[in-house]
Structures are given as structure tokens and as C-alpha cells.
PDB file of C-alpha atoms and ligand atoms in Angstrom:
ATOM      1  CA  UNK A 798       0.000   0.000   0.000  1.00  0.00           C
ATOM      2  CA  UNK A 799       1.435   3.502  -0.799  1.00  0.00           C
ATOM      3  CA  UNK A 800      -0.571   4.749   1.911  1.00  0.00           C
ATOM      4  CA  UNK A 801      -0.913   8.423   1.879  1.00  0.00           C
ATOM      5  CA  UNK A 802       2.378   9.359   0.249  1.00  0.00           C
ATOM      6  CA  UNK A 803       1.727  11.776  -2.439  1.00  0.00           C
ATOM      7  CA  UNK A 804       3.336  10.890  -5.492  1.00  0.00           C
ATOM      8  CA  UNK A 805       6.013  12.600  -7.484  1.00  0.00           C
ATOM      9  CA  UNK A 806       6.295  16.048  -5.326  1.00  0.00           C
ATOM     10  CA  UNK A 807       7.681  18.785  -7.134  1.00  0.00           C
ATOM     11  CA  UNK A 808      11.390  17.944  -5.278  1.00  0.00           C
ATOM     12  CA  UNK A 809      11.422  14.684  -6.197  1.00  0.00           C
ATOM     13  CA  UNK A 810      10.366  15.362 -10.193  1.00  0.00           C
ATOM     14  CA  UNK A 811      13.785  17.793 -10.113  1.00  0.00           C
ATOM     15  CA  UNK A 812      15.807  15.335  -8.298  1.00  0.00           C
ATOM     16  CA  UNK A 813      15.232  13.039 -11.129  1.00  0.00           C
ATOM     17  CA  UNK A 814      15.631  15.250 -13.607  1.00  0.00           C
ATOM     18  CA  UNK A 815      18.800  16.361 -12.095  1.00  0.00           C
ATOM     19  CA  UNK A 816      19.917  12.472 -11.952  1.00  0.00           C
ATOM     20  CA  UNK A 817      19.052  12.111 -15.349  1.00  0.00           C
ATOM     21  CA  UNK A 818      20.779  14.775 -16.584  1.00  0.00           C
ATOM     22  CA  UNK A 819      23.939  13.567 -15.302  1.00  0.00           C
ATOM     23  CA  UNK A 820      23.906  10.182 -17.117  1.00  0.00           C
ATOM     24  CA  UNK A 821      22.398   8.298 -14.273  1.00  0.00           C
ATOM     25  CA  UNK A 822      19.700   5.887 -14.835  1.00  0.00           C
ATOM     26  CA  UNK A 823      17.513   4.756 -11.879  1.00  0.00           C
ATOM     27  CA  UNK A 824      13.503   2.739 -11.814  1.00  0.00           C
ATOM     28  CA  UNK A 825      10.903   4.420 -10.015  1.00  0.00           C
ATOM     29  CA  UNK A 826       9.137   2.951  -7.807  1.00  0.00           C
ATOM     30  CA  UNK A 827      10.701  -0.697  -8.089  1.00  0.00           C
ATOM     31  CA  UNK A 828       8.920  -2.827  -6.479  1.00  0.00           C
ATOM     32  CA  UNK A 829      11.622  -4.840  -3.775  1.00  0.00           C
ATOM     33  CA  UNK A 830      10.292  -7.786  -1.619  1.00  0.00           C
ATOM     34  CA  UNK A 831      11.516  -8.784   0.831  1.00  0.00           C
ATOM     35  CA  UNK A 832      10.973 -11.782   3.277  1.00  0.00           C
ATOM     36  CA  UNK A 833       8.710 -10.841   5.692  1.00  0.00           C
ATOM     37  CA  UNK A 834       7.697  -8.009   4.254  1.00  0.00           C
ATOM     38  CA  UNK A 835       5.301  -6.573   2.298  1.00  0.00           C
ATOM     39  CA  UNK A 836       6.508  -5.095  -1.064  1.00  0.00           C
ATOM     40  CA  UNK A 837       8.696  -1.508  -0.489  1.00  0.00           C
ATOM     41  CA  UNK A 838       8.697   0.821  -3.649  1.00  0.00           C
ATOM     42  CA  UNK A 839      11.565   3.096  -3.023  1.00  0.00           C
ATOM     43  CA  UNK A 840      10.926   6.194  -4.671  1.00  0.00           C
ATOM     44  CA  UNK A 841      14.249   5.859  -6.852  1.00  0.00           C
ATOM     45  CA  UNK A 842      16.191   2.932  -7.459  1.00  0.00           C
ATOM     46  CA  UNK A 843      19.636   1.979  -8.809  1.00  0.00           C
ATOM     47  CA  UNK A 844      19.150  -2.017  -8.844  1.00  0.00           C
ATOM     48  CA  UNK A 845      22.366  -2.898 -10.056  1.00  0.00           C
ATOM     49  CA  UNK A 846      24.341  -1.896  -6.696  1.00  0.00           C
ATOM     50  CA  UNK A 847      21.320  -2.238  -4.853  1.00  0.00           C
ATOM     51  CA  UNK A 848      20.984   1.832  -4.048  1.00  0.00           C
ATOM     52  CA  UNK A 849      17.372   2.809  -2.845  1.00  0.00           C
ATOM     53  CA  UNK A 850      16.463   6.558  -2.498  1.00  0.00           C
ATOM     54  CA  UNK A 851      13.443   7.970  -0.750  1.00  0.00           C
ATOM     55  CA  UNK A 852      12.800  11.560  -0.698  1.00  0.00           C
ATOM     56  CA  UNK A 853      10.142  12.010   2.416  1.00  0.00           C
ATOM     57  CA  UNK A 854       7.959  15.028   2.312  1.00  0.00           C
ATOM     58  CA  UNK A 855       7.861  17.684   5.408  1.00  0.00           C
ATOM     59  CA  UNK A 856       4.142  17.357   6.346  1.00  0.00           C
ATOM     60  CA  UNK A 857       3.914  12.925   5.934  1.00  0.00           C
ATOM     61  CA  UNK A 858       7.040  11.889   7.084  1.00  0.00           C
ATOM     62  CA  UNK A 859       7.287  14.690  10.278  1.00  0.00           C
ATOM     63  CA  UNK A 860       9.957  16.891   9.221  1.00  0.00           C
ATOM     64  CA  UNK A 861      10.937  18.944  12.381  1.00  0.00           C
ATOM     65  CA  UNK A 862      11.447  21.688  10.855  1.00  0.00           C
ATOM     66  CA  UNK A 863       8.468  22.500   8.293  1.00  0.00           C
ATOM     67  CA  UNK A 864       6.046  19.641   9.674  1.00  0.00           C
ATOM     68  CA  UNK A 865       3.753  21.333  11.665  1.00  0.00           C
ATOM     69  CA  UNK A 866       0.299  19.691  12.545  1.00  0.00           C
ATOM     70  CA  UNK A 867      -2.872  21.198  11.436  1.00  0.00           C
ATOM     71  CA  UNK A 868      -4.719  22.561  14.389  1.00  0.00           C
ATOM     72  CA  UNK A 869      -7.901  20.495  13.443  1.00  0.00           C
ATOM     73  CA  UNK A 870      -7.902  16.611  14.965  1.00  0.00           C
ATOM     74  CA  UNK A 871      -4.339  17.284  15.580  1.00  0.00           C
ATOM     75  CA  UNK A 872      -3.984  14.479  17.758  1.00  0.00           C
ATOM     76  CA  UNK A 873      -5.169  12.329  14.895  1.00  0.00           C
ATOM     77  CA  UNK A 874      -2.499  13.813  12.504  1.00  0.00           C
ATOM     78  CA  UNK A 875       0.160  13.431  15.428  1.00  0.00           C
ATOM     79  CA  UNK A 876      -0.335   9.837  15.542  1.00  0.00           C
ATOM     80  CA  UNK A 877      -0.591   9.386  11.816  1.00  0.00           C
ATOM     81  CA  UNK A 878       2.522  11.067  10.886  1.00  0.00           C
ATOM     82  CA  UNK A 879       4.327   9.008  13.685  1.00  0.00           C
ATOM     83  CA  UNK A 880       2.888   5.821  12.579  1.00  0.00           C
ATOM     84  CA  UNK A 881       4.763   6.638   8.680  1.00  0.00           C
ATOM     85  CA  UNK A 882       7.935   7.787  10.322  1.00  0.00           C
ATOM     86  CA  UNK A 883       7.307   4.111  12.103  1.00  0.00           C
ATOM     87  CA  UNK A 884       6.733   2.491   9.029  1.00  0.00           C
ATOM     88  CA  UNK A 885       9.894   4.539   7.297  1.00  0.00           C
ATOM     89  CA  UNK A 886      12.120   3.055  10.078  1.00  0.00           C
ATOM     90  CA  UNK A 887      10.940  -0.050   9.509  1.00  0.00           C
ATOM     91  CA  UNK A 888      11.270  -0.124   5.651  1.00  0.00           C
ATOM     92  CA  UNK A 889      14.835   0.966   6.158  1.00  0.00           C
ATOM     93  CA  UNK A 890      15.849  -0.902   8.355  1.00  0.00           C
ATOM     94  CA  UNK A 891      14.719  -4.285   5.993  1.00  0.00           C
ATOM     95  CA  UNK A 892      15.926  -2.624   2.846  1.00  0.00           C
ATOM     96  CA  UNK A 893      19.284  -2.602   4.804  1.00  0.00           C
ATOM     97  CA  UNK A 894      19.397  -6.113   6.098  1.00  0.00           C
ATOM     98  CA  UNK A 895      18.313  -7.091   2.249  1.00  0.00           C
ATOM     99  CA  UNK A 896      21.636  -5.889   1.180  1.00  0.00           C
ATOM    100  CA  UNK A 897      20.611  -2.067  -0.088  1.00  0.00           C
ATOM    101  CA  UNK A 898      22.428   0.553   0.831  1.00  0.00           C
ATOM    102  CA  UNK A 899      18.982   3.401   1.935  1.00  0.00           C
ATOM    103  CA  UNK A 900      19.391   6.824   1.567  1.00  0.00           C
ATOM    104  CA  UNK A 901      16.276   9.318   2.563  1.00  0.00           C
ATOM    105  CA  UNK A 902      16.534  13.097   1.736  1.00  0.00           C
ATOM    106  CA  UNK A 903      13.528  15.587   2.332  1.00  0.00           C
ATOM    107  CA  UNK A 904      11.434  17.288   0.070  1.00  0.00           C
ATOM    108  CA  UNK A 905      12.964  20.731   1.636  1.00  0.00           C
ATOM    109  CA  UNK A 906      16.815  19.618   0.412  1.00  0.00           C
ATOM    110  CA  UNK A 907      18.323  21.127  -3.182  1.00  0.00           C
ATOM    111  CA  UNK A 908      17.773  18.864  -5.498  1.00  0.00           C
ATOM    112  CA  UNK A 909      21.284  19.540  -6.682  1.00  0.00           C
ATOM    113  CA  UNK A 910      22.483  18.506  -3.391  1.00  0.00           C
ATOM    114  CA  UNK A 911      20.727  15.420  -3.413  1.00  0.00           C
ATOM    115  CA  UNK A 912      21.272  14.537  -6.575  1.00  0.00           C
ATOM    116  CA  UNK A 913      25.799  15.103  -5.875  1.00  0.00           C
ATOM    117  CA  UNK A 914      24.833  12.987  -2.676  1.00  0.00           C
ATOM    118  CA  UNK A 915      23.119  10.235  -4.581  1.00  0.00           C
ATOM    119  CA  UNK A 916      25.816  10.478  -7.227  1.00  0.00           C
ATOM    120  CA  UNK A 917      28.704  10.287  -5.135  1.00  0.00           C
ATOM    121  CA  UNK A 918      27.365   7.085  -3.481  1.00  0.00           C
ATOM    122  CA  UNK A 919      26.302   5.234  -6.145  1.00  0.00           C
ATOM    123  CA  UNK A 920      29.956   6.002  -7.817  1.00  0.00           C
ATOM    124  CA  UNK A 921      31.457   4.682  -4.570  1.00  0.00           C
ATOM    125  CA  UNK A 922      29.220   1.633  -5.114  1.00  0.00           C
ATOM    126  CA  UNK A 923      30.023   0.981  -8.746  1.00  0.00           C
ATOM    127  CA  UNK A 924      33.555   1.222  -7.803  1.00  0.00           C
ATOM    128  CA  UNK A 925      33.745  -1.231  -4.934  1.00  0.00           C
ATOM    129  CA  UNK A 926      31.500  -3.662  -7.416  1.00  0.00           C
ATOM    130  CA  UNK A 927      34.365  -3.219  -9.675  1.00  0.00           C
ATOM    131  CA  UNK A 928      37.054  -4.182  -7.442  1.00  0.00           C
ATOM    132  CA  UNK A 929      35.393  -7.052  -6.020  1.00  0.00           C
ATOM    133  CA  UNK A 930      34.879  -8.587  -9.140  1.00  0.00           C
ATOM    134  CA  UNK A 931      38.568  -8.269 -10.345  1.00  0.00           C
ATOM    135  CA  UNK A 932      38.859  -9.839  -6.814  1.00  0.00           C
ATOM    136  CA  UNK A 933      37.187 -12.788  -7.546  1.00  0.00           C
ATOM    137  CA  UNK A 934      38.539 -13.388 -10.902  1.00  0.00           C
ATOM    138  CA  UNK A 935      40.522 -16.368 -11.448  1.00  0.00           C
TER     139      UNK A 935
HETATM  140 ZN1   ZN B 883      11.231  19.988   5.874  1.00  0.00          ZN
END
């Protein structure tokens, strides 16, 4: 269930753009299953070195600093947005001991920031892949 994520925010559409841009090539929302788990959809991922990106927005995923609760049934909203940040904990936490290496940004972060973050891992990934196959060659 994508529960009440909205899809493709405005910082996410320029991260990929920015990604893209610079020659790197990613799936969106690729479905990963893990056991004991239901399916996780990471908003990017690069499948090869096993690299999943999430970019959480402020108000869903309880940024401190821009999310604030609406007055109205805040109580409702308090426990809601703790219950994702649950959840986001949780997703991590299997994507990790599946063998990904999880990074999660915010909607509120540059998307050229991101995007020399995600960049600069998943070049640090490629490499090691590199050198562990001339490792293992006979
Ligand atoms: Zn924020």
C-alpha cells in the first residue's frame, strides 16, 4: 500500500531530472520484496548496486522543521505522521538487512544537493562492485 504518500512532489520530479541529466539511470518505484515483508517501492532505485532513495515530504514523514500539525484533529495527525515515520524506520531498516544501501533526503533539500549525494554514493558503489569482481577473478 502507498498509503498516503503523495506521489512525485515537485522535489522529487527535479531530483530526477537532475539524476538524469547527469547520465544516471535509476527505476521508479521498483517494487523490492523482501521476506517478511510486504513489497517496499523506493521512490528511486539503482538495482544494479542495490541503491534505494526515498525523498520524504515535510508534512507525511514529520519533518521537524516545516512539519507542523494542522490545528484540526491534531492528535489524529500526530499519531498518523508518527505511525509513517514508524513504518519509514521499519522499511529501512529491511531494505538494509536485504543488502541495499537506503538513503532518505527531504522534500525541503536542493535537489542539486541530493542529486551530488546520490551520485557520489552510487559512484562509490560501482567502484567497490568493480574491485570485487577483479577480486574474484581467477
Ligand atoms: Zn522539511
Amino acid at each position: 500500500m502507498r498509503g498516503n504518500r503523495r506521489r512525485d512532489t515537485q522535489t522529487e520530479l527535479r531530483i530526477r531530472r537532475e539524476l538524469h541529466a547527469r547520465g544516471l539511470r535509476y527505476r521508479v518505484d521498483h517494487p523490492v520484496r523482501l521476506p517478511g515483508f510486504r513489497l517496499i517501492r523506493p521512490d528511486l532505485a539503482f538495482t544494479r548496486p542495490r541503491l534505494a532513495i526515498f525523498v520524504d515530504g515535510c508534512f507525511w514523514h514529520g519533518c521537524l522543521d516545516h512539519g507542523g500539525l494542522p490545528q484540526r484533529n491534531a492528535e489524529y495527525w500526530r499519531m498518523k505522521i508518527s505511525n509513517n515515520a514508524e513504518r519509514d524506520r521499519r522499511q529501512t531498516d529491511a531494505l538494509r538487512s536485504g543488502g541495499w544501501i537506503v538513503m532518505r533526503f527531504w522534500e525541503h533539500e536542493t535537489p542539486q544537493a541530493v542529486a551530488d549525494a546520490v551520485q557520489n554514493e552510487y559512484s562509490r558503489l560501482l567502484s567497490r562492485d568493480v574491485w570485487q569482481a577483479a577480486r574474484t577473478e581467477p
